[in-house]
Coordinates of C-alpha atoms in Angstrom, one line a residue:
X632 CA -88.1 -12.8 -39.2
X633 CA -84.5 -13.7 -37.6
X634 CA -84.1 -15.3 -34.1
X635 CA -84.0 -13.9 -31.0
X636 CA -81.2 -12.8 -29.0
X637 CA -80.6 -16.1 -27.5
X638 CA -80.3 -15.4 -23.0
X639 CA -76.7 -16.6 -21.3
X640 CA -78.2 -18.4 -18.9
X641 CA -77.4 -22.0 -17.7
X642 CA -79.8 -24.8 -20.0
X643 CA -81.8 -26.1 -17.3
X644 CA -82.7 -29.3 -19.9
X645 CA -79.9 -31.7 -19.9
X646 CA -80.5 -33.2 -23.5
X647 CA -80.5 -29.4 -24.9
X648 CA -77.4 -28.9 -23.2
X649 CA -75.6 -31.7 -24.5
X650 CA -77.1 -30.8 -27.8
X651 CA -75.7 -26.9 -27.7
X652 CA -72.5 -27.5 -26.2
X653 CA -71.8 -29.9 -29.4
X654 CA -72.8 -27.1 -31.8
X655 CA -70.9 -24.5 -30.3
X656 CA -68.0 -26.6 -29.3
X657 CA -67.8 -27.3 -32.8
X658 CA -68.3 -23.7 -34.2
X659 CA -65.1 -23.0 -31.6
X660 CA -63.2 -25.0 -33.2
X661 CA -63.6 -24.4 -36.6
X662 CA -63.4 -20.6 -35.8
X663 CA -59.7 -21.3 -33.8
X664 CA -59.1 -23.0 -37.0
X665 CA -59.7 -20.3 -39.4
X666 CA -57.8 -18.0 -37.0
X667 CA -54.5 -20.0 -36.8
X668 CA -54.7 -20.3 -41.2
X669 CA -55.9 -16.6 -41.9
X670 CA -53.0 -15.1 -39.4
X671 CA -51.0 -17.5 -39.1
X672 CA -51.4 -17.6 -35.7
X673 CA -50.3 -20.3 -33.1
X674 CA -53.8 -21.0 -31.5
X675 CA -54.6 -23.8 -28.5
X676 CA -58.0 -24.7 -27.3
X677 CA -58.5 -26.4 -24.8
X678 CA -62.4 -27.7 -23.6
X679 CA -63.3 -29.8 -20.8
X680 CA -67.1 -31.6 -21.1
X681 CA -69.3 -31.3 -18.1
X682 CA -68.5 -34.6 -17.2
X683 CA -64.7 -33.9 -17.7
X684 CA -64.2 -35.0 -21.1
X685 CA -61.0 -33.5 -23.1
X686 CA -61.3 -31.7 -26.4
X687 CA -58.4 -29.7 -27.7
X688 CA -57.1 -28.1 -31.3
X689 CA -53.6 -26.6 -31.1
X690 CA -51.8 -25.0 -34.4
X691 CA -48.9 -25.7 -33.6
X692 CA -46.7 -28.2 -33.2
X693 CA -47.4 -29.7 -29.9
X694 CA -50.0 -28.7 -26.9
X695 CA -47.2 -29.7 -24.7
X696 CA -44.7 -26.7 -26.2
X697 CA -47.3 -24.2 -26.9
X698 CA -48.6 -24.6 -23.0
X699 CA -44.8 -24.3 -22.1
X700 CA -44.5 -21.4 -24.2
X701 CA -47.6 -19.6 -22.5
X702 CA -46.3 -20.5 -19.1
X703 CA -42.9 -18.9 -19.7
X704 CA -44.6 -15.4 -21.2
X705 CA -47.6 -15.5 -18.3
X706 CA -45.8 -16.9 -15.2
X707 CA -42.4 -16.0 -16.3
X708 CA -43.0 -12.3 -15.9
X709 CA -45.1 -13.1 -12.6
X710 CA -41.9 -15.0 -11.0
X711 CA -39.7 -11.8 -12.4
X712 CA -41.5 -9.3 -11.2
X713 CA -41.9 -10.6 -8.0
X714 CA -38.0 -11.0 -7.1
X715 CA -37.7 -7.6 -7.9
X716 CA -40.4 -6.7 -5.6
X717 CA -39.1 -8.7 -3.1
X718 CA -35.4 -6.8 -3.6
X719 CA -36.8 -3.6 -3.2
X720 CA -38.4 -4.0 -0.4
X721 CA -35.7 -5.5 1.6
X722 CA -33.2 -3.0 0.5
X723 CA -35.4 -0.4 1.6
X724 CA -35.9 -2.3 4.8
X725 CA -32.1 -3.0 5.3
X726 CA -31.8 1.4 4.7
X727 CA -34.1 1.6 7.0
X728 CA -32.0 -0.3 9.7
X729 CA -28.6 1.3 8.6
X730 CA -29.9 4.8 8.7
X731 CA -31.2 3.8 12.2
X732 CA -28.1 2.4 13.8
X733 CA -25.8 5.8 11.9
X734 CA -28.2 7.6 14.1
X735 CA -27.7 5.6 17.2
X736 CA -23.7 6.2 16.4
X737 CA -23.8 9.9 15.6
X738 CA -25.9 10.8 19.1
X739 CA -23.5 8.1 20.7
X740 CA -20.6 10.3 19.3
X741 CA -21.9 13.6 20.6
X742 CA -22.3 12.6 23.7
X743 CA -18.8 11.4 24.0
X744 CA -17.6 14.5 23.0
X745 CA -19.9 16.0 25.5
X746 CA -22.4 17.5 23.5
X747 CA -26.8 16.5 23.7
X748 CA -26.4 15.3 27.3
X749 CA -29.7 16.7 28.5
X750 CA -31.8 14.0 27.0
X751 CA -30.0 11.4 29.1
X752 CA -31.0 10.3 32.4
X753 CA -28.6 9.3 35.7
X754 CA -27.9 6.1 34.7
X755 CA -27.2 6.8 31.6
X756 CA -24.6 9.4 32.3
X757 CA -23.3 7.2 34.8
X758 CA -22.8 4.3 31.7
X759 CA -21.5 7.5 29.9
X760 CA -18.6 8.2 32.5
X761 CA -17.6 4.2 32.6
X762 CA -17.1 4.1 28.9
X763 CA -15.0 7.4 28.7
X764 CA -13.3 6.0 31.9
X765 CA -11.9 2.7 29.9
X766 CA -11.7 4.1 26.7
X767 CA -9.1 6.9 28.5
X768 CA -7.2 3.5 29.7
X769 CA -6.9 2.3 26.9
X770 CA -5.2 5.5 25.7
X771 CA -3.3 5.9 28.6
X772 CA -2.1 2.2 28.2
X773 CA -1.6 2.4 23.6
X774 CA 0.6 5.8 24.9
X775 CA 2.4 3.6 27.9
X776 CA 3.3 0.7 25.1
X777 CA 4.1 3.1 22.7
X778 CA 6.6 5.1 24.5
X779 CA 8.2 1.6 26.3
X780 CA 8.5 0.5 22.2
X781 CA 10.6 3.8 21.7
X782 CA 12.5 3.2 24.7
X783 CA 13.8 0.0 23.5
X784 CA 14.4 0.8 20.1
X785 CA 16.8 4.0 21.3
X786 CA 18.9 1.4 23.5
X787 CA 19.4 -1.0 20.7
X788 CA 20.4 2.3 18.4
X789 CA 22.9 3.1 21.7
X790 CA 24.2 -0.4 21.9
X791 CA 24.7 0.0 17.9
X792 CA 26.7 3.0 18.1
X793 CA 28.7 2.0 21.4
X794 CA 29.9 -1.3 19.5
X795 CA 30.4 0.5 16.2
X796 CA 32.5 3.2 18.2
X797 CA 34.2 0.1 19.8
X798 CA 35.8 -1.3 16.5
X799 CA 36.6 2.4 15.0
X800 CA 38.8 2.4 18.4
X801 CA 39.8 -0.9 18.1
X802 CA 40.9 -0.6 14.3
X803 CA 42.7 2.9 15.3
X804 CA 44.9 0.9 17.8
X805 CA 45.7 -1.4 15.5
X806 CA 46.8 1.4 12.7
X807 CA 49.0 2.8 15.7
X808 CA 50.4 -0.3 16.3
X809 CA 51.0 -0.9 12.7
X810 CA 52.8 2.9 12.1
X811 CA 54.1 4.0 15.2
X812 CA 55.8 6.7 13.6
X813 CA 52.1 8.1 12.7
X814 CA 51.2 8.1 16.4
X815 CA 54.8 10.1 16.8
X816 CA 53.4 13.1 14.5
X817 CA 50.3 12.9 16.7
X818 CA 51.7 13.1 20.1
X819 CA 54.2 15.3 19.5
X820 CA 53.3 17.1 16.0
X821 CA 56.2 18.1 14.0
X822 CA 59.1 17.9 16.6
X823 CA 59.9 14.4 15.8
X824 CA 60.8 15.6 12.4
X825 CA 62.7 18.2 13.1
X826 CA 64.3 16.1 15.8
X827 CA 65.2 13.7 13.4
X828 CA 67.4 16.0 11.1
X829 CA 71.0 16.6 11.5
X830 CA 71.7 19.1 13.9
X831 CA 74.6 22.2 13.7
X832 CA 77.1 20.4 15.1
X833 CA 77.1 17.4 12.4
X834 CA 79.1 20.2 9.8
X835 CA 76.0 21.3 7.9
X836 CA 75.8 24.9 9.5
X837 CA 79.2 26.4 10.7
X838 CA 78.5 29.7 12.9
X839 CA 81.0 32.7 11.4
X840 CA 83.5 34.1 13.3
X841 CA 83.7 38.0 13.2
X842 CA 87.0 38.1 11.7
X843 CA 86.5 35.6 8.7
X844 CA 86.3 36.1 5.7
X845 CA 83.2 36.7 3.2
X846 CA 84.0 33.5 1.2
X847 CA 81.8 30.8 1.6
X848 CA 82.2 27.0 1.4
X849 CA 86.0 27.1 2.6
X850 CA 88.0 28.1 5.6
X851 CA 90.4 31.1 4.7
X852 CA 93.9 30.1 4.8
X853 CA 96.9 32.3 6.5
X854 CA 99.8 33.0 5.2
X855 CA 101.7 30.3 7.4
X856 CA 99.9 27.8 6.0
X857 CA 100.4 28.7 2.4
X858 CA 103.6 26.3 1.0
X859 CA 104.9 27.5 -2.6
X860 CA 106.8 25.1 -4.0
X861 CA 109.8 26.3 -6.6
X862 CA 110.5 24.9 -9.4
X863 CA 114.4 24.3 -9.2
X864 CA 116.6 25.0 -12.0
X865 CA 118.0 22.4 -14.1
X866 CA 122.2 22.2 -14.7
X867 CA 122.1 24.3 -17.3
X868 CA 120.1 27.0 -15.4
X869 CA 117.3 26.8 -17.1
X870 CA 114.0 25.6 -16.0
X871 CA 111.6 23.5 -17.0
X872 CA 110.8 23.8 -20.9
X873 CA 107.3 24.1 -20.2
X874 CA 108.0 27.1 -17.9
X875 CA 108.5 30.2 -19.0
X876 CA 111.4 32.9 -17.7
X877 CA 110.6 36.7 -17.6

């Protein structure tokens, strides 16, 4: 007949106790042995004695790296995880205040504009009217400052054009100065040429009496004035042998 099936219960008898916890610490042992050869597996055991003894086996090749491996697969993903966790659920908390305070703003907003005052009580009106009150000051004065900043900037552009209009007069002066005969044509237009041309008198244009005669360029001569002079004969009489005797 085989055993029995052996109860999990605590052996009250402290010499049996020593005496099963050999035999099976061994059996463990061997077994985590056998395990680490047949699958090539990296196995550590670790066993502590009732009185605290120490008794290990580890496949690999320190208990030291294999516990430091375990630690960074177990804990590792604990300390990963949590972060995460920890992320998530202050973003959602930091949503939670934004989305809050955009709909402080927005109602803020509508009441500015007038809108969803029913909800609001005397005294909140009344904080209502102060801020419109100094937020229309501060319009009035940004418009105030804005149009005193045009102001000055259109007398600077005046002073600009009155001293450029000053030196285009002054540089016309001098050009006048320089050509008076310019400031001549100007005053008087053409006159001063024409005035500067000989006049009829000078011999240029002779007025025609009625009873002249139609040739130009010469006065006509009378026949007082006309002188013939005759060729006097020589001793002989004959003339000249270049004249000829009809």
């Amino acid at each position: 007949m085989g055993r029995g099936r052996v109860e999990l219960k605590r052996i009250e008898n402290k010499i049996n106790r020593q005496v099963t916890f050999a035999k099976r610490r061994n059996g463990l042992l061997k077994k985590a042995y056998e395990l680490s050869v047949l699958c090539d597996a990296e196995v550590a055991l670790i066993i502590f004695s009732s009185r605290g003894k120490l008794y290990e086996f580890c496949s690999g090749p320190s208990m030291a790296k294999t516990l430091e491996k375990y630690q960074k697969c177990s804990y590792g993903s604990l300390e990963t995880s949590q972060p995460v966790n920890e992320l998530t659920q202050s973003s959602h908390q930091e949503y939670l205040k934004l989305k809050a305070r955009v709909e402080v703003l927005q109602r803020s907003l509508r009441n500015l504009l007038g809108e969803d005052l029913d909800p609001l009580n005397t005294k909140e009106l009344e904080q209502l009217e102060h801020q419109l009150e100094i937020s229309l000051k501060q319009v009035r004065s940004t418009k105030t400052q804005n149009m005193l900043d045009q102001l000055v900037d259109l007398q600077n552009k005046e002073h600009m054009l009155v001293d450029a209009n000053n030196n285009l007069r002054k540089k016309l002066e001098e050009f006048k100065a320089k050509y008076p005969l310019l400031q001549s044509w100007e005053t008087a237009g053409n006159s001063a040429l024409y005035d500067r041309l000989p006049s009829q008198s000078d011999g240029f244009f002779q007025p025609l009496d009625r009873n002249s005669s139609l040739e130009i360029g010469y006065n006509a001569a009378t026949s007082n004035d006309i002188t013939v002079e005759i060729p006097s004969q020589t001793a002989n009489g004959f003339g000249p042998g270049w004249m000829l005797w009809i």
